[in-house]
């Protein structure tokens, strides 16, 4: 028997699976550049258009099948794929390249999609980087057909197995043999990839981001996939297997307990109620939000709309997307964050920046390119007539910037009134507090904004001067750092002092250790990954606001983040012993 080994990755789909490894190896994909004789160019164009139509038909059939088997929401994953092969700008640019440069169709298509792939790959947002694999999936599907090469498939897997792969696309996942695939392990990808979303819909445990998995695993190895903790256990002994079986049963019981909380309010034992909301990026995620008991969308990221096409999205394209989310969530609130990208990602004139985090991005880009900003604001306002929609500006640094952006909202309203378009004239406009300057002047901003949402991911980075993507200093990234906790507390106090609500939409919102502290600080809403809502709700419902406030008084007097964590861990041992093993 081979040596036992434990690999760590990212939990992508819950569940625990035990089985033998199947290595799914796709050959490296190389697209050759060829020059087409002038007399063959139109024939090459016709071949390209014919393949695009074939792929479009296949995607529609796959969507129809998934809708029938799993429901409409998982099927909507295919909408983005279908949109790419129906995007006239992509088709026209590819055809133009074939005709103008006399290049083979697969290479011309590759060149057209390359700038989309590059923009997604360079994004600082992990959600957007995941979308790169969807574009590459379409690229490979179309190019394979043009080159006459068969695409690899998991459809013919002959026995039950744990699939190990470098990466799995939507095409791989949707065509896999459902009865034979017990679990999925990949080296690439994240929990927000469409393949991961489909795995969750199919109920298949999955762990992604497992470095060197295809090198370390041999075909036939006995493997445990722990989709809760993001662990892959190679060749476990009998004692470990029995432990996993007991834990699987315990987690099934826990899920049943948490699911019973879905329709109950997030209310403390002494009657204080907060709102638990979800962070999303795509309309298809709404169903998971509702299934998890989300009381609204606290952060709707809009960046993907600007990256999936070679052109900027039109107002109408944006409106349809925002409308779909607002309609499904109504009457629950939907907070739509305006564009949070660098100008270079939008094809706008922008020189290279040494530090994009501190550069030309987010509201700074929007205020410089007001035509782009205005189109987005008009689309959001038009969607507001169909639901409880709110507008939020990212990376606001102070009052002047916020007021300038708010003037653009008023301009969009004036245009829509003149055109006779319907919208909510009282649509709330808020500021994301993710820069220390905004937190330190929150009392001034609160006079102008209708609400605040604290973005702790960036607030921690900017406050402590630490790039959490830098492995050498990532250990310094600490939301419990006294400076961060003080800024959060003062922001909440400033907002409440002027009668506006304050939410939090960073990863800290889903950290069970942070829940009692944020409660005690008076946070009104917690916005997080939908999967985290049931656990946070359970903690809220077992909390007492008076005791939480006392926790805050003690925490704010501490000197080190380590002290805060140790203190809160002890609190868990006293109050939530039945779940402490999963959060500590």
Coordinates of C-alpha atoms in Angstrom, one line a residue, residues 5-312:
X5 CA -0.8 11.7 2.5
X6 CA -3.1 14.6 3.3
X7 CA -3.5 17.4 0.7
X8 CA -5.1 20.8 1.4
X9 CA -7.3 22.6 -1.1
X10 CA -10.4 24.8 -1.2
X11 CA -13.8 23.4 -0.2
X12 CA -16.0 23.7 -3.4
X13 CA -18.9 21.3 -2.9
X14 CA -19.9 19.9 0.5
X15 CA -19.9 16.2 1.3
X16 CA -17.5 13.4 2.1
X17 CA -16.7 10.8 -0.6
X18 CA -14.5 7.7 -0.5
X19 CA -13.3 5.9 -3.6
X20 CA -10.5 5.0 -5.9
X21 CA -8.7 7.6 -8.1
X22 CA -9.3 8.1 -11.8
X23 CA -6.8 10.5 -13.4
X24 CA -8.6 12.6 -16.0
X25 CA -5.8 13.9 -18.2
X26 CA -6.5 16.2 -21.1
X27 CA -3.7 16.6 -23.7
X28 CA -2.1 20.0 -24.0
X29 CA -4.2 22.0 -26.4
X30 CA -2.2 23.7 -29.2
X31 CA -3.7 26.0 -31.8
X32 CA -1.6 26.3 -34.9
X33 CA -1.4 29.5 -36.8
X34 CA -1.9 28.9 -40.5
X35 CA -2.3 31.2 -43.5
X36 CA -5.3 30.5 -45.7
X37 CA -5.0 31.0 -49.5
X38 CA -7.1 33.9 -50.7
X39 CA -9.4 31.7 -52.7
X40 CA -10.2 29.6 -49.5
X41 CA -10.9 32.5 -47.2
X42 CA -14.7 32.5 -47.6
X43 CA -14.8 28.7 -47.2
X44 CA -12.9 29.2 -43.9
X45 CA -15.5 31.8 -42.8
X46 CA -18.4 29.5 -43.7
X47 CA -16.7 26.6 -41.7
X48 CA -16.4 28.9 -38.7
X49 CA -20.0 30.1 -38.8
X50 CA -21.2 26.5 -39.2
X51 CA -19.2 25.3 -36.1
X52 CA -20.5 28.2 -34.1
X53 CA -24.0 27.2 -34.9
X54 CA -23.3 23.6 -34.0
X55 CA -21.8 24.5 -30.6
X56 CA -24.6 26.9 -29.9
X57 CA -27.1 24.0 -30.5
X58 CA -25.1 21.7 -28.2
X59 CA -25.0 24.3 -25.4
X60 CA -28.8 24.9 -25.7
X61 CA -29.4 21.1 -25.5
X62 CA -27.1 20.8 -22.5
X63 CA -29.0 23.7 -20.8
X64 CA -32.3 22.1 -21.5
X65 CA -31.1 18.8 -20.0
X66 CA -29.7 20.4 -16.9
X67 CA -32.9 22.5 -16.4
X68 CA -35.0 19.3 -16.6
X69 CA -32.7 17.3 -14.3
X70 CA -31.5 19.9 -11.7
X71 CA -33.7 22.9 -12.2
X72 CA -33.6 26.2 -13.9
X73 CA -31.0 28.0 -11.7
X74 CA -28.1 25.5 -12.3
X75 CA -29.0 25.5 -16.0
X76 CA -28.5 29.3 -16.2
X77 CA -24.7 28.6 -15.9
X78 CA -24.9 27.9 -19.6
X79 CA -26.4 31.3 -20.4
X80 CA -22.9 32.9 -20.2
X81 CA -21.5 30.2 -22.6
X82 CA -24.4 30.6 -25.0
X83 CA -24.0 34.4 -24.9
X84 CA -20.3 34.0 -25.9
X85 CA -21.1 32.0 -29.0
X86 CA -24.0 34.3 -29.9
X87 CA -22.1 37.5 -29.3
X88 CA -22.1 39.2 -32.6
X89 CA -19.0 41.3 -31.7
X90 CA -17.0 38.2 -31.1
X91 CA -18.3 36.5 -34.3
X92 CA -17.7 39.7 -36.4
X93 CA -14.2 40.2 -35.1
X94 CA -13.2 36.6 -35.8
X95 CA -14.7 36.7 -39.3
X96 CA -13.0 40.0 -40.0
X97 CA -9.6 38.6 -38.8
X98 CA -10.1 35.6 -41.1
X99 CA -10.8 37.8 -44.1
X100 CA -8.3 40.6 -43.3
X101 CA -5.3 38.5 -42.1
X102 CA -6.1 35.2 -44.0
X103 CA -5.8 33.2 -40.8
X104 CA -7.3 29.8 -40.0
X105 CA -10.6 30.1 -38.1
X106 CA -9.5 28.4 -34.9
X107 CA -6.5 30.8 -34.6
X108 CA -8.6 33.8 -35.4
X109 CA -11.1 32.8 -32.7
X110 CA -8.3 32.3 -30.3
X111 CA -6.9 35.8 -31.0
X112 CA -10.4 37.3 -30.5
X113 CA -11.0 35.7 -27.1
X114 CA -7.4 36.3 -25.9
X115 CA -8.0 39.8 -24.7
X116 CA -11.0 38.6 -22.7
X117 CA -8.9 35.9 -21.2
X118 CA -6.1 38.3 -20.4
X119 CA -8.4 40.8 -18.7
X120 CA -10.0 38.0 -16.5
X121 CA -6.6 36.5 -15.6
X122 CA -5.2 39.8 -14.5
X123 CA -8.2 40.6 -12.3
X124 CA -7.5 41.1 -8.6
X125 CA -11.0 39.6 -7.9
X126 CA -10.9 35.8 -7.5
X127 CA -14.5 35.6 -8.7
X128 CA -13.6 37.2 -12.0
X129 CA -10.4 35.1 -12.4
X130 CA -12.7 32.0 -12.2
X131 CA -14.6 33.2 -15.3
X132 CA -11.4 32.8 -17.4
X133 CA -12.0 29.0 -17.4
X134 CA -15.4 29.5 -18.9
X135 CA -14.0 31.5 -21.8
X136 CA -11.2 28.8 -22.3
X137 CA -13.9 26.1 -22.2
X138 CA -15.7 27.8 -25.1
X139 CA -12.4 28.4 -26.9
X140 CA -11.5 24.7 -26.7
X141 CA -14.9 23.5 -27.7
X142 CA -15.1 25.6 -30.8
X143 CA -11.4 25.1 -31.8
X144 CA -11.6 21.3 -31.3
X145 CA -14.6 21.1 -33.6
X146 CA -12.8 23.3 -36.2
X147 CA -9.7 21.1 -36.1
X148 CA -11.7 17.9 -36.2
X149 CA -10.4 16.6 -32.9
X150 CA -12.6 14.8 -30.4
X151 CA -13.0 16.5 -27.0
X152 CA -12.1 14.4 -23.9
X153 CA -15.1 13.3 -21.8
X154 CA -16.0 11.8 -18.5
X155 CA -19.2 10.4 -20.0
X156 CA -17.8 6.9 -20.5
X157 CA -16.3 6.4 -17.0
X158 CA -16.9 2.7 -16.5
X159 CA -16.8 2.3 -12.7
X160 CA -17.2 4.4 -9.5
X161 CA -14.2 6.7 -8.9
X162 CA -12.9 9.9 -7.5
X163 CA -11.9 12.1 -10.5
X164 CA -8.5 13.8 -10.3
X165 CA -7.8 16.5 -12.9
X166 CA -5.7 19.6 -13.4
X167 CA -8.9 21.5 -14.2
X168 CA -12.6 20.7 -14.9
X169 CA -14.7 22.9 -17.1
X170 CA -18.5 23.2 -17.3
X171 CA -18.3 20.9 -20.4
X172 CA -16.4 18.2 -18.4
X173 CA -18.8 18.4 -15.4
X174 CA -22.1 18.4 -17.2
X175 CA -21.1 15.4 -19.4
X176 CA -19.7 13.2 -16.6
X177 CA -21.3 9.9 -15.7
X178 CA -23.4 10.9 -12.7
X179 CA -23.6 7.5 -11.0
X180 CA -19.9 6.8 -11.3
X181 CA -18.3 10.1 -10.3
X182 CA -18.2 10.0 -6.5
X183 CA -16.1 13.1 -6.0
X184 CA -13.9 15.7 -7.8
X185 CA -10.4 17.0 -7.1
X186 CA -8.7 19.7 -9.2
X187 CA -5.5 21.6 -9.1
X188 CA -7.0 24.8 -10.5
X189 CA -10.2 26.7 -9.9
X190 CA -12.1 28.0 -6.9
X191 CA -15.3 27.6 -5.1
X192 CA -17.0 30.1 -7.4
X193 CA -16.2 28.4 -10.7
X194 CA -19.1 27.2 -12.7
X195 CA -17.8 23.6 -12.5
X196 CA -18.0 23.9 -8.7
X197 CA -21.5 25.4 -8.8
X198 CA -22.6 22.4 -11.0
X199 CA -20.9 20.0 -8.6
X200 CA -22.9 21.5 -5.7
X201 CA -26.1 21.2 -7.7
X202 CA -25.3 17.6 -8.5
X203 CA -24.4 16.9 -4.9
X204 CA -20.9 15.7 -5.7
X205 CA -18.3 16.5 -3.0
X206 CA -15.4 18.5 -4.5
X207 CA -12.1 20.1 -3.5
X208 CA -10.3 22.5 -5.8
X209 CA -7.0 24.3 -5.8
X210 CA -5.1 21.1 -4.7
X211 CA -1.5 21.8 -5.8
X212 CA 0.3 19.0 -7.7
X213 CA -2.7 16.6 -7.2
X214 CA -2.2 14.9 -10.6
X215 CA 1.5 14.3 -9.8
X216 CA 0.9 13.0 -6.2
X217 CA -2.1 10.8 -6.9
X218 CA -1.7 7.5 -8.8
X219 CA -4.6 5.7 -10.6
X220 CA -6.4 3.4 -8.2
X221 CA -5.2 5.2 -5.0
X222 CA -7.8 5.1 -2.2
X223 CA -9.0 8.6 -1.6
X224 CA -11.2 10.5 0.8
X225 CA -12.6 13.8 -0.5
X226 CA -13.7 16.1 2.3
X227 CA -15.7 18.9 0.6
X228 CA -16.4 20.6 3.9
X229 CA -12.8 21.3 4.9
X230 CA -11.1 21.2 1.5
X231 CA -9.1 18.1 2.4
X232 CA -8.0 15.3 0.2
X233 CA -6.7 12.2 2.1
X234 CA -4.7 9.7 0.1
X235 CA -4.5 6.1 1.2
X236 CA -6.0 6.5 4.7
X237 CA -5.8 3.7 7.2
X238 CA -8.8 1.9 8.6
X239 CA -9.0 4.1 11.7
X240 CA -9.0 7.3 9.5
X241 CA -11.8 5.8 7.3
X242 CA -13.9 5.1 10.3
X243 CA -13.4 8.6 11.6
X244 CA -14.5 10.1 8.3
X245 CA -17.6 7.9 8.3
X246 CA -18.6 9.1 11.8
X247 CA -17.9 12.7 10.8
X248 CA -20.0 12.4 7.7
X249 CA -23.0 11.2 9.8
X250 CA -22.4 14.0 12.3
X251 CA -22.3 16.6 9.5
X252 CA -25.5 15.2 7.9
X253 CA -27.2 15.7 11.3
X254 CA -25.8 19.3 11.5
X255 CA -27.0 20.2 8.1
X256 CA -30.5 19.0 9.0
X257 CA -30.4 21.1 12.1
X258 CA -29.2 24.2 10.2
X259 CA -31.7 23.7 7.4
X260 CA -34.5 24.0 10.0
X261 CA -33.4 27.6 10.6
X262 CA -34.0 28.7 7.0
X263 CA -37.2 30.5 7.6
X264 CA -36.5 31.7 11.1
X265 CA -35.2 35.3 11.7
X266 CA -31.6 36.0 12.6
X267 CA -32.6 37.2 16.1
X268 CA -30.7 37.1 19.4
X269 CA -32.2 35.4 22.4
X270 CA -33.0 38.9 23.9
X271 CA -34.9 40.0 20.7
X272 CA -32.3 41.9 18.7
X273 CA -32.7 41.2 15.0
X274 CA -30.1 41.6 12.2
X275 CA -30.2 40.8 8.5
X276 CA -28.2 38.0 6.9
X277 CA -27.6 38.6 3.3
X278 CA -25.6 37.1 0.4
X279 CA -22.7 38.2 -1.9
X280 CA -23.2 37.2 -5.5
X281 CA -21.9 37.9 -9.0
X282 CA -24.3 36.0 -11.3
X283 CA -28.1 35.8 -11.5
X284 CA -27.9 32.0 -11.3
X285 CA -26.6 32.3 -7.7
X286 CA -30.0 33.7 -6.5
X287 CA -31.5 30.3 -6.0
X288 CA -28.7 29.3 -3.6
X289 CA -29.3 32.5 -1.7
X290 CA -32.9 31.8 -1.2
X291 CA -32.3 28.2 -0.3
X292 CA -29.8 29.4 2.4
X293 CA -32.4 31.8 3.9
X294 CA -30.7 35.0 2.6
X295 CA -32.8 38.1 3.5
X296 CA -31.3 40.1 0.6
X297 CA -28.3 40.6 -1.6
X298 CA -25.8 42.7 0.3
X299 CA -23.2 42.8 -2.5
X300 CA -23.9 42.2 -6.2
X301 CA -20.6 42.4 -8.0
X302 CA -21.1 43.7 -11.6
X303 CA -17.6 43.4 -13.0
X304 CA -18.1 40.2 -15.0
X305 CA -20.5 42.0 -17.4
X306 CA -17.5 44.2 -18.5
X307 CA -15.1 41.3 -19.0
X308 CA -16.9 38.6 -20.9
X309 CA -17.3 40.5 -24.1
X310 CA -14.8 42.3 -26.3
X311 CA -17.0 45.4 -26.0
X312 CA -18.4 47.4 -23.1

